[in-house]
GROMACS .gro file of C-alpha atoms in nm:
model
  454
    1MET     CA    1  -1.694  -3.165  -2.298
    2ALA     CA    2  -1.538  -2.890  -2.115
    3SER     CA    3  -1.470  -2.516  -2.136
    4PRO     CA    4  -1.173  -2.441  -2.358
    5SER     CA    5  -0.936  -2.406  -2.057
    6ALA     CA    6  -0.994  -2.761  -1.916
    7PRO     CA    7  -0.800  -3.042  -2.048
    8LYS     CA    8  -0.994  -3.172  -2.347
    9ASP     CA    9  -0.861  -3.535  -2.283
   10LYS     CA   10  -1.064  -3.556  -1.954
   11PHE     CA   11  -1.362  -3.375  -2.004
   12PHE     CA   12  -1.457  -3.433  -2.364
   13GLU     CA   13  -1.415  -3.749  -2.548
   14LYS     CA   14  -1.544  -3.842  -2.883
   15ILE     CA   15  -1.570  -4.220  -2.962
   16ILE     CA   16  -1.637  -4.360  -3.326
   17ASN     CA   17  -1.777  -4.688  -3.345
   18PRO     CA   18  -1.596  -4.853  -3.651
   19TYR     CA   19  -1.894  -5.091  -3.722
   20LEU     CA   20  -2.132  -4.821  -3.725
   21ALA     CA   21  -1.972  -4.533  -3.772
   22GLU     CA   22  -2.150  -4.356  -3.491
   23LEU     CA   23  -2.030  -4.104  -3.281
   24SER     CA   24  -2.048  -4.107  -2.895
   25ILE     CA   25  -1.980  -3.789  -2.684
   26PHE     CA   26  -1.900  -3.819  -2.301
   27VAL     CA   27  -1.969  -3.486  -2.118
   28ALA     CA   28  -1.817  -3.434  -1.755
   29ASP     CA   29  -1.836  -3.063  -1.738
   30ARG     CA   30  -2.120  -2.922  -1.528
   31ARG     CA   31  -2.138  -2.593  -1.691
   32LEU     CA   32  -2.153  -2.752  -2.044
   33ALA     CA   33  -2.397  -2.987  -1.909
   34HIS     CA   34  -2.637  -2.718  -1.850
   35ALA     CA   35  -2.585  -2.523  -2.178
   36ALA     CA   36  -2.659  -2.851  -2.342
   37LEU     CA   37  -2.939  -2.992  -2.148
   38VAL     CA   38  -3.121  -2.681  -2.031
   39GLU     CA   39  -3.017  -2.395  -2.260
   40ARG     CA   40  -3.029  -2.621  -2.581
   41GLY     CA   41  -3.227  -2.868  -2.449
   42ALA     CA   42  -3.488  -2.952  -2.719
   43ALA     CA   43  -3.197  -3.027  -2.964
   44LEU     CA   44  -3.077  -3.307  -2.694
   45ALA     CA   45  -3.435  -3.463  -2.593
   46ASP     CA   46  -3.400  -3.760  -2.841
   47ARG     CA   47  -3.298  -4.104  -2.773
   48PRO     CA   48  -3.084  -4.309  -2.967
   49THR     CA   49  -3.261  -4.629  -3.108
   50LEU     CA   50  -3.172  -4.955  -2.948
   51ALA     CA   51  -3.087  -5.252  -3.169
   52SER     CA   52  -3.234  -5.473  -2.922
   53VAL     CA   53  -3.580  -5.320  -2.925
   54ARG     CA   54  -3.592  -5.341  -3.314
   55ILE     CA   55  -3.458  -5.698  -3.329
   56MET     CA   56  -3.714  -5.814  -3.061
   57GLY     CA   57  -4.006  -5.660  -3.303
   58GLU     CA   58  -4.114  -5.418  -3.050
   59ASN     CA   59  -4.181  -5.025  -3.068
   60ASP     CA   60  -4.040  -4.733  -2.882
   61ASN     CA   61  -4.366  -4.634  -2.692
   62THR     CA   62  -4.201  -4.581  -2.359
   63ILE     CA   63  -4.104  -4.307  -2.154
   64THR     CA   64  -3.749  -4.402  -2.148
   65ARG     CA   65  -3.709  -4.505  -2.547
   66ALA     CA   66  -3.957  -4.269  -2.708
   67SER     CA   67  -3.857  -3.998  -2.937
   68TYR     CA   68  -3.892  -3.666  -2.821
   69GLY     CA   69  -4.248  -3.615  -2.982
   70PRO     CA   70  -4.650  -3.667  -2.923
   71VAL     CA   71  -4.627  -4.021  -2.774
   72TRP     CA   72  -4.338  -3.936  -2.518
   73ARG     CA   73  -4.555  -3.628  -2.416
   74LEU     CA   74  -4.848  -3.817  -2.369
   75LEU     CA   75  -4.700  -4.115  -2.175
   76ARG     CA   76  -4.509  -3.887  -1.923
   77ARG     CA   77  -4.778  -3.642  -1.878
   78ASN     CA   78  -4.988  -3.931  -1.801
   79LEU     CA   79  -4.712  -4.081  -1.532
   80VAL     CA   80  -4.661  -3.737  -1.387
   81SER     CA   81  -5.020  -3.626  -1.344
   82GLU     CA   82  -5.205  -3.942  -1.277
   83THR     CA   83  -4.936  -4.133  -1.050
   84LEU     CA   84  -4.653  -3.904  -0.955
   85HIS     CA   85  -4.861  -3.604  -0.852
   86PRO     CA   86  -4.857  -3.522  -0.482
   87SER     CA   87  -5.226  -3.572  -0.449
   88ARG     CA   88  -5.185  -3.943  -0.626
   89VAL     CA   89  -4.859  -3.991  -0.414
   90ARG     CA   90  -5.059  -3.937  -0.100
   91LEU     CA   91  -5.295  -4.224  -0.211
   92PHE     CA   92  -5.003  -4.444  -0.149
   93ALA     CA   93  -4.946  -4.364   0.197
   94PRO     CA   94  -5.101  -4.698   0.338
   95ALA     CA   95  -4.866  -4.897   0.079
   96ARG     CA   96  -4.561  -4.724   0.212
   97SER     CA   97  -4.654  -4.804   0.559
   98TRP     CA   98  -4.724  -5.149   0.478
   99VAL     CA   99  -4.383  -5.187   0.299
  100ARG     CA  100  -4.198  -5.011   0.609
  101ARG     CA  101  -4.338  -5.283   0.816
  102VAL     CA  102  -4.240  -5.566   0.564
  103LEU     CA  103  -3.872  -5.421   0.543
  104LEU     CA  104  -3.825  -5.371   0.930
  105ASP     CA  105  -3.964  -5.726   0.997
  106LYS     CA  106  -3.709  -5.876   0.745
  107LEU     CA  107  -3.444  -5.670   0.890
  108ARG     CA  108  -3.488  -5.797   1.232
  109ASP     CA  109  -3.541  -6.168   1.129
  110GLU     CA  110  -3.197  -6.112   0.964
  111SER     CA  111  -3.024  -5.925   1.227
  112SER     CA  112  -3.135  -6.207   1.468
  113SER     CA  113  -2.896  -6.462   1.282
  114GLY     CA  114  -2.594  -6.214   1.267
  115GLY     CA  115  -2.485  -5.973   0.995
  116ALA     CA  116  -2.778  -5.879   0.766
  117ALA     CA  117  -2.730  -5.900   0.404
  118VAL     CA  118  -2.967  -5.594   0.329
  119VAL     CA  119  -2.937  -5.512  -0.021
  120GLU     CA  120  -3.164  -5.812  -0.118
  121THR     CA  121  -3.421  -5.720   0.155
  122PHE     CA  122  -3.407  -5.362   0.037
  123GLN     CA  123  -3.474  -5.462  -0.354
  124TYR     CA  124  -3.741  -5.680  -0.221
  125ALA     CA  125  -3.927  -5.428  -0.020
  126MET     CA  126  -3.898  -5.152  -0.304
  127PHE     CA  127  -4.051  -5.401  -0.539
  128CYS     CA  128  -4.327  -5.479  -0.315
  129LEU     CA  129  -4.406  -5.097  -0.323
  130LEU     CA  130  -4.357  -5.077  -0.694
  131VAL     CA  131  -4.587  -5.361  -0.775
  132LEU     CA  132  -4.876  -5.214  -0.547
  133MET     CA  133  -4.831  -4.884  -0.713
  134CYS     CA  134  -4.838  -5.036  -1.052
  135PHE     CA  135  -5.121  -5.293  -1.036
  136GLY     CA  136  -5.307  -5.149  -0.732
  137GLU     CA  137  -5.310  -5.517  -0.572
  138LEU     CA  138  -5.117  -5.630  -0.244
  139LEU     CA  139  -4.967  -5.945  -0.366
  140ASP     CA  140  -4.820  -6.255  -0.149
  141GLU     CA  141  -4.468  -6.282  -0.135
  142PRO     CA  142  -4.420  -6.562  -0.395
  143ALA     CA  143  -4.628  -6.353  -0.657
  144VAL     CA  144  -4.387  -6.057  -0.590
  145ARG     CA  145  -4.087  -6.270  -0.614
  146ALA     CA  146  -4.180  -6.460  -0.911
  147ILE     CA  147  -4.234  -6.104  -1.076
  148ALA     CA  148  -3.919  -5.986  -0.944
  149ALA     CA  149  -3.734  -6.252  -1.088
  150ALA     CA  150  -3.862  -6.226  -1.401
  151GLN     CA  151  -3.794  -5.854  -1.437
  152ARG     CA  152  -3.434  -5.890  -1.319
  153ASP     CA  153  -3.356  -6.185  -1.543
  154GLN     CA  154  -3.483  -5.980  -1.841
  155LEU     CA  155  -3.321  -5.662  -1.751
  156LEU     CA  156  -2.973  -5.812  -1.675
  157TYR     CA  157  -3.010  -6.050  -1.993
  158ILE     CA  158  -3.102  -5.724  -2.219
  159THR     CA  159  -2.820  -5.527  -2.070
  160GLY     CA  160  -2.547  -5.796  -2.091
  161LYS     CA  161  -2.631  -6.012  -2.400
  162MET     CA  162  -2.819  -5.817  -2.664
  163ALA     CA  163  -2.585  -5.531  -2.721
  164VAL     CA  164  -2.427  -5.769  -2.994
  165PHE     CA  165  -2.725  -5.699  -3.216
  166ALA     CA  166  -2.592  -5.354  -3.274
  167PHE     CA  167  -2.348  -5.484  -3.489
  168PHE     CA  168  -2.445  -5.608  -3.849
  169PRO     CA  169  -2.801  -5.700  -3.720
  170SER     CA  170  -2.883  -5.894  -4.040
  171LEU     CA  171  -2.589  -6.110  -3.955
  172THR     CA  172  -2.592  -6.108  -3.588
  173LYS     CA  173  -2.968  -6.232  -3.557
  174HIS     CA  174  -2.866  -6.572  -3.745
  175LEU     CA  175  -2.545  -6.598  -3.552
  176PHE     CA  176  -2.679  -6.541  -3.212
  177ARG     CA  177  -3.047  -6.655  -3.269
  178ASP     CA  178  -3.026  -6.858  -2.922
  179ARG     CA  179  -2.987  -6.520  -2.739
  180LEU     CA  180  -3.303  -6.383  -2.946
  181ARG     CA  181  -3.486  -6.693  -2.856
  182THR     CA  182  -3.388  -6.664  -2.475
  183ALA     CA  183  -3.497  -6.303  -2.490
  184HIS     CA  184  -3.838  -6.361  -2.639
  185ALA     CA  185  -3.907  -6.654  -2.389
  186MET     CA  186  -3.805  -6.404  -2.094
  187ARG     CA  187  -4.078  -6.153  -2.240
  188ARG     CA  188  -4.319  -6.433  -2.276
  189ARG     CA  189  -4.275  -6.517  -1.899
  190GLN     CA  190  -4.340  -6.140  -1.802
  191LYS     CA  191  -4.649  -6.133  -2.004
  192GLU     CA  192  -4.770  -6.436  -1.834
  193LEU     CA  193  -4.706  -6.270  -1.505
  194LEU     CA  194  -4.820  -5.918  -1.561
  195VAL     CA  195  -5.136  -5.959  -1.821
  196PRO     CA  196  -5.345  -6.143  -1.555
  197LEU     CA  197  -5.268  -5.851  -1.309
  198ILE     CA  198  -5.370  -5.586  -1.607
  199ASN     CA  199  -5.696  -5.776  -1.685
  200ALA     CA  200  -5.793  -5.778  -1.299
  201ARG     CA  201  -5.752  -5.389  -1.332
  202ARG     CA  202  -5.998  -5.399  -1.674
  203GLU     CA  203  -6.244  -5.561  -1.443
  204TYR     CA  204  -6.208  -5.342  -1.148
  205LYS     CA  205  -6.253  -5.054  -1.381
  206SER     CA  206  -6.544  -5.186  -1.556
  207SER     CA  207  -6.711  -5.277  -1.243
  208GLY     CA  208  -6.702  -4.901  -1.125
  209GLY     CA  209  -6.403  -4.923  -0.902
  210GLU     CA  210  -6.571  -5.164  -0.653
  211PRO     CA  211  -6.245  -5.310  -0.475
  212ARG     CA  212  -6.284  -5.709  -0.538
  213LYS     CA  213  -6.127  -5.781  -0.179
  214GLU     CA  214  -5.942  -5.584   0.102
  215THR     CA  215  -5.618  -5.600  -0.079
  216THR     CA  216  -5.717  -5.387  -0.375
  217PHE     CA  217  -5.613  -5.032  -0.388
  218GLU     CA  218  -5.852  -4.776  -0.539
  219HIS     CA  219  -5.558  -4.627  -0.773
  220SER     CA  220  -5.300  -4.791  -0.987
  221TYR     CA  221  -5.042  -4.685  -1.256
  222VAL     CA  222  -5.228  -4.940  -1.479
  223ASP     CA  223  -5.571  -4.767  -1.440
  224THR     CA  224  -5.419  -4.480  -1.616
  225LEU     CA  225  -5.250  -4.676  -1.886
  226LEU     CA  226  -5.579  -4.828  -1.980
  227ASP     CA  227  -5.742  -4.477  -2.031
  228ILE     CA  228  -5.485  -4.385  -2.306
  229LYS     CA  229  -5.539  -4.347  -2.651
  230LEU     CA  230  -5.284  -4.247  -2.906
  231PRO     CA  231  -5.378  -3.981  -3.135
  232GLU     CA  232  -5.110  -4.029  -3.388
  233GLU     CA  233  -5.252  -4.402  -3.455
  234GLY     CA  234  -5.609  -4.319  -3.457
  235ASP     CA  235  -5.697  -4.292  -3.101
  236ARG     CA  236  -5.619  -4.677  -3.055
  237PRO     CA  237  -5.560  -4.789  -2.700
  238LEU     CA  238  -5.254  -4.935  -2.603
  239THR     CA  239  -5.194  -5.330  -2.679
  240ASP     CA  240  -5.116  -5.570  -2.397
  241ASN     CA  241  -4.766  -5.609  -2.516
  242GLU     CA  242  -4.714  -5.224  -2.471
  243LEU     CA  243  -4.893  -5.203  -2.130
  244VAL     CA  244  -4.649  -5.514  -2.034
  245ILE     CA  245  -4.340  -5.320  -2.149
  246LEU     CA  246  -4.466  -4.984  -1.983
  247CYS     CA  247  -4.547  -5.181  -1.651
  248SER     CA  248  -4.177  -5.354  -1.648
  249GLU     CA  249  -4.040  -4.979  -1.706
  250PHE     CA  250  -4.224  -4.861  -1.421
  251LEU     CA  251  -4.115  -5.129  -1.202
  252ASN     CA  252  -3.741  -5.130  -1.305
  253ALA     CA  253  -3.705  -4.741  -1.282
  254GLY     CA  254  -3.811  -4.743  -0.932
  255THR     CA  255  -3.693  -5.058  -0.760
  256ASP     CA  256  -3.327  -5.101  -0.863
  257THR     CA  257  -3.241  -4.749  -0.814
  258THR     CA  258  -3.402  -4.669  -0.483
  259SER     CA  259  -3.261  -4.983  -0.345
  260THR     CA  260  -2.909  -4.916  -0.462
  261GLY     CA  261  -2.937  -4.568  -0.324
  262LEU     CA  262  -3.056  -4.723   0.018
  263GLN     CA  263  -2.767  -4.965   0.062
  264TRP     CA  264  -2.512  -4.669  -0.035
  265ILE     CA  265  -2.660  -4.423   0.222
  266MET     CA  266  -2.680  -4.700   0.490
  267ALA     CA  267  -2.322  -4.815   0.437
  268GLU     CA  268  -2.229  -4.442   0.499
  269LEU     CA  269  -2.397  -4.433   0.807
  270VAL     CA  270  -2.251  -4.739   0.907
  271LYS     CA  271  -1.913  -4.616   0.867
  272ASN     CA  272  -1.975  -4.273   0.991
  273PRO     CA  273  -2.160  -4.332   1.328
  274ALA     CA  274  -2.159  -3.967   1.458
  275ILE     CA  275  -2.345  -3.886   1.142
  276GLN     CA  276  -2.582  -4.143   1.197
  277GLU     CA  277  -2.628  -4.042   1.557
  278LYS     CA  278  -2.691  -3.695   1.444
  279LEU     CA  279  -2.962  -3.812   1.209
  280TYR     CA  280  -3.121  -4.025   1.487
  281GLU     CA  281  -3.157  -3.738   1.716
  282GLU     CA  282  -3.303  -3.537   1.454
  283ILE     CA  283  -3.554  -3.816   1.389
  284LYS     CA  284  -3.648  -3.877   1.758
  285ALA     CA  285  -3.680  -3.481   1.815
  286THR     CA  286  -3.931  -3.460   1.529
  287THR     CA  287  -4.124  -3.792   1.590
  288GLY     CA  288  -4.066  -3.857   1.983
  289ASP     CA  289  -4.107  -4.206   2.124
  290ASP     CA  290  -4.461  -4.289   2.140
  291GLN     CA  291  -4.547  -4.221   1.752
  292GLU     CA  292  -4.573  -4.554   1.556
  293GLU     CA  293  -4.371  -4.441   1.252
  294VAL     CA  294  -4.203  -4.152   1.072
  295SER     CA  295  -4.485  -3.987   0.870
  296GLY     CA  296  -4.468  -3.814   0.538
  297ASP     CA  297  -4.528  -3.501   0.697
  298ASP     CA  298  -4.240  -3.565   0.937
  299ILE     CA  299  -3.957  -3.589   0.698
  300HIS     CA  300  -4.036  -3.240   0.552
  301LYS     CA  301  -3.922  -3.139   0.896
  302MET     CA  302  -3.598  -3.260   0.878
  303PRO     CA  303  -3.333  -3.076   0.734
  304TYR     CA  304  -3.036  -3.312   0.826
  305LEU     CA  305  -3.227  -3.596   0.684
  306LYS     CA  306  -3.245  -3.445   0.372
  307ALA     CA  307  -2.899  -3.357   0.379
  308VAL     CA  308  -2.780  -3.722   0.447
  309VAL     CA  309  -2.979  -3.835   0.142
  310LEU     CA  310  -2.850  -3.568  -0.108
  311GLU     CA  311  -2.485  -3.631   0.021
  312GLY     CA  312  -2.561  -4.013  -0.061
  313LEU     CA  313  -2.683  -3.940  -0.390
  314ARG     CA  314  -2.384  -3.681  -0.489
  315LYS     CA  315  -2.115  -3.928  -0.375
  316HIS     CA  316  -2.278  -4.247  -0.501
  317PRO     CA  317  -2.546  -4.181  -0.772
  318PRO     CA  318  -2.704  -4.513  -0.854
  319GLY     CA  319  -2.621  -4.447  -1.223
  320HIS     CA  320  -2.287  -4.319  -1.323
  321PHE     CA  321  -2.455  -4.195  -1.663
  322VAL     CA  322  -2.812  -4.102  -1.742
  323LEU     CA  323  -2.961  -4.267  -2.010
  324PRO     CA  324  -2.797  -4.150  -2.373
  325HIS     CA  325  -2.911  -3.840  -2.559
  326LYS     CA  326  -2.929  -3.789  -2.932
  327ALA     CA  327  -2.870  -3.466  -3.098
  328ALA     CA  328  -3.144  -3.387  -3.326
  329GLU     CA  329  -2.951  -3.137  -3.523
  330ASP     CA  330  -2.581  -2.997  -3.549
  331MET     CA  331  -2.529  -2.774  -3.220
  332GLU     CA  332  -2.221  -2.583  -3.096
  333ILE     CA  333  -2.186  -2.598  -2.711
  334GLY     CA  334  -1.884  -2.401  -2.573
  335ASP     CA  335  -1.621  -2.449  -2.844
  336TYR     CA  336  -1.747  -2.779  -2.923
  337LEU     CA  337  -1.962  -2.923  -3.222
  338ILE     CA  338  -2.187  -3.194  -3.165
  339PRO     CA  339  -2.298  -3.317  -3.489
  340LYS     CA  340  -2.665  -3.431  -3.560
  341GLY     CA  341  -2.714  -3.795  -3.487
  342ALA     CA  342  -2.433  -3.817  -3.216
  343THR     CA  343  -2.505  -4.003  -2.902
  344VAL     CA  344  -2.421  -3.804  -2.578
  345ASN     CA  345  -2.364  -3.927  -2.249
  346PHE     CA  346  -2.344  -3.743  -1.941
  347MET     CA  347  -2.110  -3.817  -1.656
  348VAL     CA  348  -2.302  -3.800  -1.344
  349ALA     CA  349  -2.058  -3.925  -1.087
  350GLU     CA  350  -1.780  -3.712  -1.256
  351MET     CA  351  -1.987  -3.381  -1.183
  352GLY     CA  352  -2.077  -3.523  -0.824
  353ARG     CA  353  -1.736  -3.572  -0.716
  354ASP     CA  354  -1.576  -3.282  -0.892
  355GLU     CA  355  -1.294  -3.129  -0.653
  356ARG     CA  356  -1.336  -2.812  -0.841
  357GLU     CA  357  -1.691  -2.769  -0.713
  358TRP     CA  358  -1.705  -2.963  -0.400
  359GLU     CA  359  -1.445  -2.960  -0.142
  360LYS     CA  360  -1.314  -3.309  -0.026
  361PRO     CA  361  -1.556  -3.464  -0.245
  362LEU     CA  362  -1.507  -3.808  -0.155
  363GLU     CA  363  -1.570  -3.750   0.210
  364PHE     CA  364  -1.933  -3.824   0.313
  365SER     CA  365  -2.037  -3.482   0.467
  366PRO     CA  366  -2.392  -3.410   0.469
  367ASP     CA  367  -2.312  -3.070   0.661
  368ARG     CA  368  -2.254  -2.936   0.288
  369PHE     CA  369  -2.622  -2.921   0.214
  370LEU     CA  370  -2.717  -2.734   0.551
  371PRO     CA  371  -2.694  -2.365   0.551
  372GLY     CA  372  -2.386  -2.214   0.497
  373GLY     CA  373  -2.228  -2.552   0.310
  374ALA     CA  374  -2.138  -2.545  -0.043
  375GLY     CA  375  -2.472  -2.749  -0.130
  376GLU     CA  376  -2.687  -2.505   0.040
  377GLY     CA  377  -3.001  -2.485  -0.201
  378VAL     CA  378  -2.869  -2.724  -0.471
  379ASP     CA  379  -3.116  -2.766  -0.723
  380VAL     CA  380  -3.130  -3.118  -0.837
  381THR     CA  381  -3.327  -3.055  -1.134
  382GLY     CA  382  -3.041  -2.827  -1.272
  383ASN     CA  383  -3.258  -2.566  -1.423
  384ARG     CA  384  -3.066  -2.297  -1.223
  385GLU     CA  385  -2.702  -2.460  -1.231
  386ILE     CA  386  -2.581  -2.807  -1.235
  387LYS     CA  387  -2.382  -2.909  -0.956
  388MET     CA  388  -2.503  -3.260  -0.916
  389MET     CA  389  -2.753  -3.434  -1.134
  390PRO     CA  390  -2.845  -3.799  -1.018
  391PHE     CA  391  -3.184  -3.786  -1.181
  392GLY     CA  392  -3.075  -3.608  -1.516
  393VAL     CA  393  -3.167  -3.272  -1.598
  394GLY     CA  394  -3.365  -3.090  -1.860
  395ARG     CA  395  -3.672  -3.239  -2.080
  396ARG     CA  396  -3.572  -3.595  -1.999
  397ILE     CA  397  -3.528  -3.557  -1.636
  398CYS     CA  398  -3.645  -3.853  -1.449
  399ALA     CA  399  -4.016  -3.813  -1.386
  400GLY     CA  400  -4.004  -3.997  -1.062
  401LEU     CA  401  -3.754  -3.728  -0.891
  402GLY     CA  402  -4.017  -3.636  -0.620
  403ILE     CA  403  -4.113  -3.979  -0.526
  404ALA     CA  404  -3.771  -4.117  -0.549
  405MET     CA  405  -3.673  -3.868  -0.280
  406LEU     CA  406  -3.974  -3.923  -0.054
  407HIS     CA  407  -3.875  -4.309  -0.062
  408LEU     CA  408  -3.519  -4.238   0.026
  409GLU     CA  409  -3.578  -4.003   0.300
  410TYR     CA  410  -3.889  -4.212   0.447
  411PHE     CA  411  -3.718  -4.552   0.434
  412VAL     CA  412  -3.375  -4.401   0.584
  413ALA     CA  413  -3.550  -4.239   0.846
  414SER     CA  414  -3.735  -4.546   0.970
  415MET     CA  415  -3.459  -4.767   0.947
  416VAL     CA  416  -3.239  -4.555   1.164
  417ARG     CA  417  -3.495  -4.479   1.410
  418GLU     CA  418  -3.577  -4.840   1.452
  419PHE     CA  419  -3.206  -4.963   1.455
  420GLU     CA  420  -2.857  -4.855   1.522
  421TRP     CA  421  -2.641  -4.959   1.212
  422GLN     CA  422  -2.312  -5.107   1.312
  423GLU     CA  423  -2.015  -5.229   1.135
  424VAL     CA  424  -1.921  -5.575   1.176
  425ALA     CA  425  -1.573  -5.714   1.233
  426GLY     CA  426  -1.475  -5.910   0.910
  427GLU     CA  427  -1.754  -5.759   0.709
  428GLU     CA  428  -1.614  -5.388   0.710
  429VAL     CA  429  -1.755  -5.138   0.481
  430ASP     CA  430  -1.613  -5.138   0.128
  431PHE     CA  431  -1.686  -4.870  -0.094
  432ALA     CA  432  -1.542  -5.042  -0.410
  433GLU     CA  433  -1.831  -5.036  -0.687
  434LYS     CA  434  -1.977  -5.282  -0.937
  435ASN     CA  435  -2.154  -5.220  -1.254
  436GLU     CA  436  -2.494  -5.414  -1.260
  437PHE     CA  437  -2.832  -5.226  -1.390
  438THR     CA  438  -2.696  -4.954  -1.144
  439VAL     CA  439  -2.352  -4.909  -0.983
  440VAL     CA  440  -2.388  -5.120  -0.687
  441MET     CA  441  -2.158  -5.208  -0.357
  442LYS     CA  442  -1.904  -5.477  -0.487
  443LYS     CA  443  -1.913  -5.628  -0.125
  444PRO     CA  444  -2.269  -5.608  -0.027
  445LEU     CA  445  -2.337  -5.414   0.308
  446ARG     CA  446  -2.373  -5.661   0.629
  447PRO     CA  447  -2.389  -5.486   0.911
  448ARG     CA  448  -2.522  -5.543   1.279
  449LEU     CA  449  -2.867  -5.394   1.356
  450VAL     CA  450  -2.920  -5.306   1.734
  451PRO     CA  451  -3.285  -5.221   1.819
  452ARG     CA  452  -3.337  -4.891   1.924
  453ARG     CA  453  -3.715  -4.950   2.041
  454SER     CA  454  -3.880  -5.225   2.185
   0.00000   0.00000   0.00000
């Protein structure tokens, strides 16, 4: 969608699925996105139904899938207030510190044998952190990797193989029954791995919160889910199946997006050594040489660090689209009608790279977010205006916006403080993109890491 003066074929597209007669609308204009998601947000706060969910016999009781209503409000409010609230986030500071050590140790090991393939290390480190936050238990590497493999296999399979069930499900469920069997087997594997961890937290809570061992944390996301009752369904607790799916959602939402963001940002710092050096000087001036690590308080004193992260998210948003919205009623946005039931997609990358709003948008220039720059004071929530929206905007904005920014700033600062990131001959940085669950580097980053500190 676009203003009337804009070329309609660029900013407003309608696609009708000939099998389902469903209308899909793609919005690339930031002003119309603001009108739709903020000014008329309640009418676009719903989600289209996923055929794969229904055919798997599951319900929509998750934060990303639930309709805009009481169940969604309950689940989101629980996540935001009980796990992502700043007071709760501070409880996980020891977990972040532990994961920082894991990350840096693995990067050292890999760099000693040549160029480091950092994306797998980023994914593993972020998954360690999210597992700990979810289940309140510091697990060993084989256990973490088993859960990560089950999560990733299931995620890629659902996104890559299950879309076929949107077409005549009564027929395709027979034609593609092998796919259904595989999907059910993957869900069973998830339950085998996650239900014992959920039961361990039940035991922990029933014992009055007495840690079973030194690796047990006092708080976890699962603790809050075990307290939830669904008033619309007779105050029943969440089932084990619902708990597994909610935990899976938590792990997926915070792992791939953050690790993808880290890879793009570090790739830009490798390609732009002057920007990396300027960032390092800010980090060094803030932390000094004797301090063991960058702290959560330190990163709030680093405006250039925040500018680097924001510029990375502007130029390389991990998701080029936010999750689809569904119109709850006929609505007019600008000169366009969005009919009730239409699926509406918002083109995140197009907005962040719009040359009408950003000077030289394909250049990596963190200075644009400093005082006097075009992005000074940019509001990533989009409440005032939308110039970039890597976390979405409006009522369905990503609940983890705050903690995602914290993790990106904390780990970028930690890695730049520890190593100089250099380009390797034959492994030059290539910014070509590839679609997976997120939009990743087609050629993974393999830098040379030169230690800065003994």
